[in-house]
Coordinates of C-alpha atoms in Angstrom, one line a residue:
R1305 CA 23.3 12.5 -3.9
K1306 CA 23.9 16.0 -5.5
E1307 CA 20.2 16.4 -6.3
G1308 CA 18.8 15.0 -2.8
I1309 CA 16.9 12.2 -4.1
G1310 CA 15.3 10.5 -1.2
S1311 CA 13.4 7.4 -3.0
V1312 CA 14.7 5.1 -5.7
A1313 CA 12.4 2.4 -7.6
I1314 CA 14.1 -0.5 -9.3
S1315 CA 12.6 -2.3 -11.8
F1316 CA 14.1 -4.4 -14.0
L1317 CA 12.2 -6.4 -17.1
W1318 CA 12.9 -10.1 -16.2
S1319 CA 13.2 -9.5 -12.6
F1320 CA 10.4 -11.8 -11.8
L1321 CA 12.4 -14.5 -12.7
N1322 CA 16.0 -13.5 -11.5
S1323 CA 16.2 -10.6 -9.1
D1324 CA 19.8 -10.8 -8.7
H1325 CA 20.4 -7.7 -11.0
E1326 CA 17.6 -5.9 -8.7
R1327 CA 19.5 -6.8 -5.6
R1328 CA 22.8 -5.7 -7.0
V1329 CA 21.5 -2.3 -7.7
R1330 CA 19.6 -2.0 -4.5
D1331 CA 22.5 -2.8 -2.6
R1332 CA 24.7 -0.5 -4.2
I1333 CA 22.2 2.3 -3.8
T1334 CA 21.9 1.5 -0.3
R1335 CA 25.7 1.6 0.3
D1336 CA 26.5 4.9 -1.9
L1337 CA 23.5 6.9 -0.8
P1338 CA 22.6 5.7 3.0
G1339 CA 18.8 6.7 4.4
T1340 CA 17.7 6.7 0.8
Y1341 CA 14.1 4.6 0.5
V1342 CA 14.9 1.9 -2.0
C1343 CA 12.0 -0.5 -3.7
V1344 CA 12.8 -3.1 -5.9
S1345 CA 10.0 -4.6 -8.1
H1346 CA 10.8 -8.3 -7.3
E1347 CA 9.8 -7.8 -3.7
L1348 CA 6.7 -6.1 -4.5
A1349 CA 5.2 -8.0 -7.6
P1350 CA 7.3 -10.7 -8.9
L1351 CA 5.1 -11.0 -11.7
I1352 CA 5.5 -10.8 -15.5
G1353 CA 4.0 -7.2 -16.7
E1354 CA 7.1 -5.1 -16.9
Y1355 CA 4.3 -1.7 -17.0
E1356 CA 2.3 -2.8 -14.1
R1357 CA 5.6 -4.1 -11.9
T1358 CA 7.1 -0.6 -12.6
A1359 CA 4.1 1.3 -11.7
T1360 CA 3.6 -0.6 -8.4
T1361 CA 7.0 0.2 -7.6
V1362 CA 7.4 3.7 -8.3
A1363 CA 4.3 4.3 -6.6
N1364 CA 5.3 2.3 -3.5
A1365 CA 9.0 4.3 -3.5
Y1366 CA 6.6 7.9 -3.7
V1367 CA 4.4 6.6 -0.9
G1368 CA 7.3 5.1 1.0
P1369 CA 9.0 7.8 3.0
K1370 CA 6.4 10.2 4.0
L1371 CA 4.4 7.1 5.2
I1372 CA 7.0 5.5 7.1
G1373 CA 8.3 8.7 8.6
Y1374 CA 4.9 9.7 9.5
L1375 CA 4.4 5.9 11.2
D1376 CA 7.8 6.4 13.1
R1377 CA 6.7 9.5 14.6
L1378 CA 3.7 8.0 16.0
G1379 CA 5.3 5.0 17.3
K1380 CA 7.9 7.0 19.0
R1381 CA 4.9 9.5 20.5
L1382 CA 3.1 6.3 21.3
A1383 CA 6.4 4.7 23.1
D1384 CA 6.8 7.9 25.0
G1385 CA 3.5 7.9 26.4
G1386 CA 3.8 4.6 27.7
Y1387 CA 2.5 2.3 24.8
R1388 CA 4.5 -1.1 24.9
H1389 CA 2.9 -3.0 22.1
P1390 CA 3.9 -3.6 18.5
L1391 CA 2.2 -1.2 16.2
L1392 CA -0.4 -2.9 13.7
L1393 CA -1.9 -1.2 10.8
A1394 CA -4.9 -1.6 8.7
H1395 CA -4.1 -3.9 5.5
C1396 CA -5.7 -3.3 2.1
M1397 CA -6.9 -6.7 1.8
G1398 CA -8.4 -6.7 5.5
G1399 CA -7.0 -7.3 8.7
L1400 CA -3.7 -6.0 10.1
T1401 CA -0.1 -5.9 9.2
T1402 CA 3.1 -5.1 10.8
M1403 CA 5.8 -1.9 10.5
E1404 CA 8.0 -4.2 9.3
E1405 CA 5.8 -5.1 6.4
I1406 CA 4.7 -1.7 6.0
R1407 CA 8.6 -0.5 5.4
V1408 CA 8.9 -2.8 2.3
R1409 CA 5.1 -2.6 1.2
P1410 CA 3.7 0.8 2.2
L1411 CA 0.9 0.4 -0.7
L1412 CA -0.6 -2.1 1.6
T1413 CA -2.3 0.4 3.2
L1414 CA -3.7 1.8 0.4
D1415 CA -7.6 2.2 0.8
S1416 CA -7.3 0.5 4.6
G1417 CA -9.7 2.7 6.5
P1418 CA -12.6 2.0 3.6
V1419 CA -11.3 -1.7 3.9
S1420 CA -11.6 -2.0 7.3
G1421 CA -15.3 -0.4 7.1
V1422 CA -15.9 -3.1 4.5
L1423 CA -14.9 -5.9 6.8
G1424 CA -17.1 -4.4 9.9
A1425 CA -20.3 -4.4 7.4
R1426 CA -19.4 -7.7 6.4
Y1427 CA -19.4 -9.0 10.1
F1428 CA -22.8 -7.1 11.1
G1429 CA -24.1 -8.2 7.8
G1430 CA -23.5 -11.9 9.3
V1431 CA -24.9 -11.0 12.7
Y1432 CA -28.2 -9.6 11.1
G1433 CA -28.2 -12.5 8.5
E1434 CA -28.0 -10.1 5.6
P1435 CA -25.2 -11.5 3.4
D1436 CA -25.6 -8.9 0.4
I1437 CA -24.5 -5.5 1.5
I1438 CA -23.6 -2.1 -0.2
C1439 CA -21.1 -0.4 2.1
A1440 CA -20.7 3.2 1.9
D1441 CA -18.1 5.1 3.7
M1442 CA -18.1 9.0 3.6
G1443 CA -14.9 10.7 4.6
G1444 CA -13.3 14.1 4.4
T1445 CA -12.7 14.2 0.8
T1446 CA -14.4 11.1 -1.0
F1447 CA -17.4 9.0 -0.5
D1448 CA -16.4 5.3 -1.4
V1449 CA -18.7 2.2 -1.9
A1450 CA -17.9 -1.3 -1.8
L1451 CA -19.9 -4.4 -2.4
I1452 CA -20.3 -7.7 -0.2
E1453 CA -22.1 -10.5 -2.2
G1454 CA -22.9 -13.7 -0.4
G1455 CA -21.3 -12.7 2.6
E1456 CA -17.8 -12.2 0.7
Y1457 CA -16.1 -8.9 -0.5
I1458 CA -15.0 -8.5 -3.8
L1459 CA -11.2 -8.5 -4.3
D1460 CA -9.4 -5.9 -6.9
E1461 CA -6.5 -8.1 -8.2
E1462 CA -5.0 -5.0 -10.1
P1463 CA -6.3 -1.7 -8.7
V1464 CA -5.7 1.6 -10.3
I1465 CA -4.4 4.3 -8.4
D1466 CA -4.9 7.4 -10.5
R1467 CA -4.5 6.0 -13.8
Y1468 CA -2.0 3.3 -13.1
T1469 CA -2.6 -0.3 -12.7
C1470 CA -1.0 -1.8 -9.6
L1471 CA -0.3 -5.4 -8.7
I1472 CA -1.2 -5.0 -4.8
P1473 CA -4.3 -6.6 -4.5
K1474 CA -7.0 -5.1 -2.1
V1475 CA -10.5 -5.2 -1.5
A1476 CA -12.5 -3.4 -4.0
V1477 CA -13.4 0.1 -2.8
E1478 CA -14.4 2.8 -5.3
S1479 CA -14.6 6.5 -4.9
V1480 CA -18.0 8.0 -6.7
G1481 CA -17.9 11.3 -5.3
A1482 CA -16.8 14.0 -2.6
G1483 CA -17.0 13.4 1.1
G1484 CA -18.3 15.6 3.7
G1485 CA -14.9 17.8 4.1
S1486 CA -15.7 18.8 0.3
I1487 CA -18.7 20.7 0.7
V1488 CA -18.1 24.3 0.9
W1489 CA -20.3 26.8 2.8
C1490 CA -20.9 30.4 1.9

């Protein structure tokens, strides 16, 4: 409390088999530090492999407060403007998900923009009878690529974020260079 911590990641060695201790610690932190964002590994990646499970939980806890704050502000502005439907967000495995899901698993938004482009490319590939496609997405900072083979995109079961393997499967999108916003003009 004295340090002003706003987010906590909890990952115990055998929580994928028995989550009781993680739940008890989460409940205690939630009670003693109201308003603190708390992630528990058994909800994100209930799998063996404490390093990857912990890296996933820490990344989720790091991203959560800022992303959720931004999305809450966006939702409020939309509601103030008359929008009366649930806010749906792009998902890293394709498709859409809800704010409730993103509150627990904000990492599900990882590469969700480029992933949406991959799904669009797959759709148009089907329209044109092209099952094998190289997808390219140039944004402001990165140039991302993905492959569609035989009409199917490739799923990355353990993507690497920076240098940390995470247990949030996503459509395989790789950053291979700088995007348009990275070009400097003299």
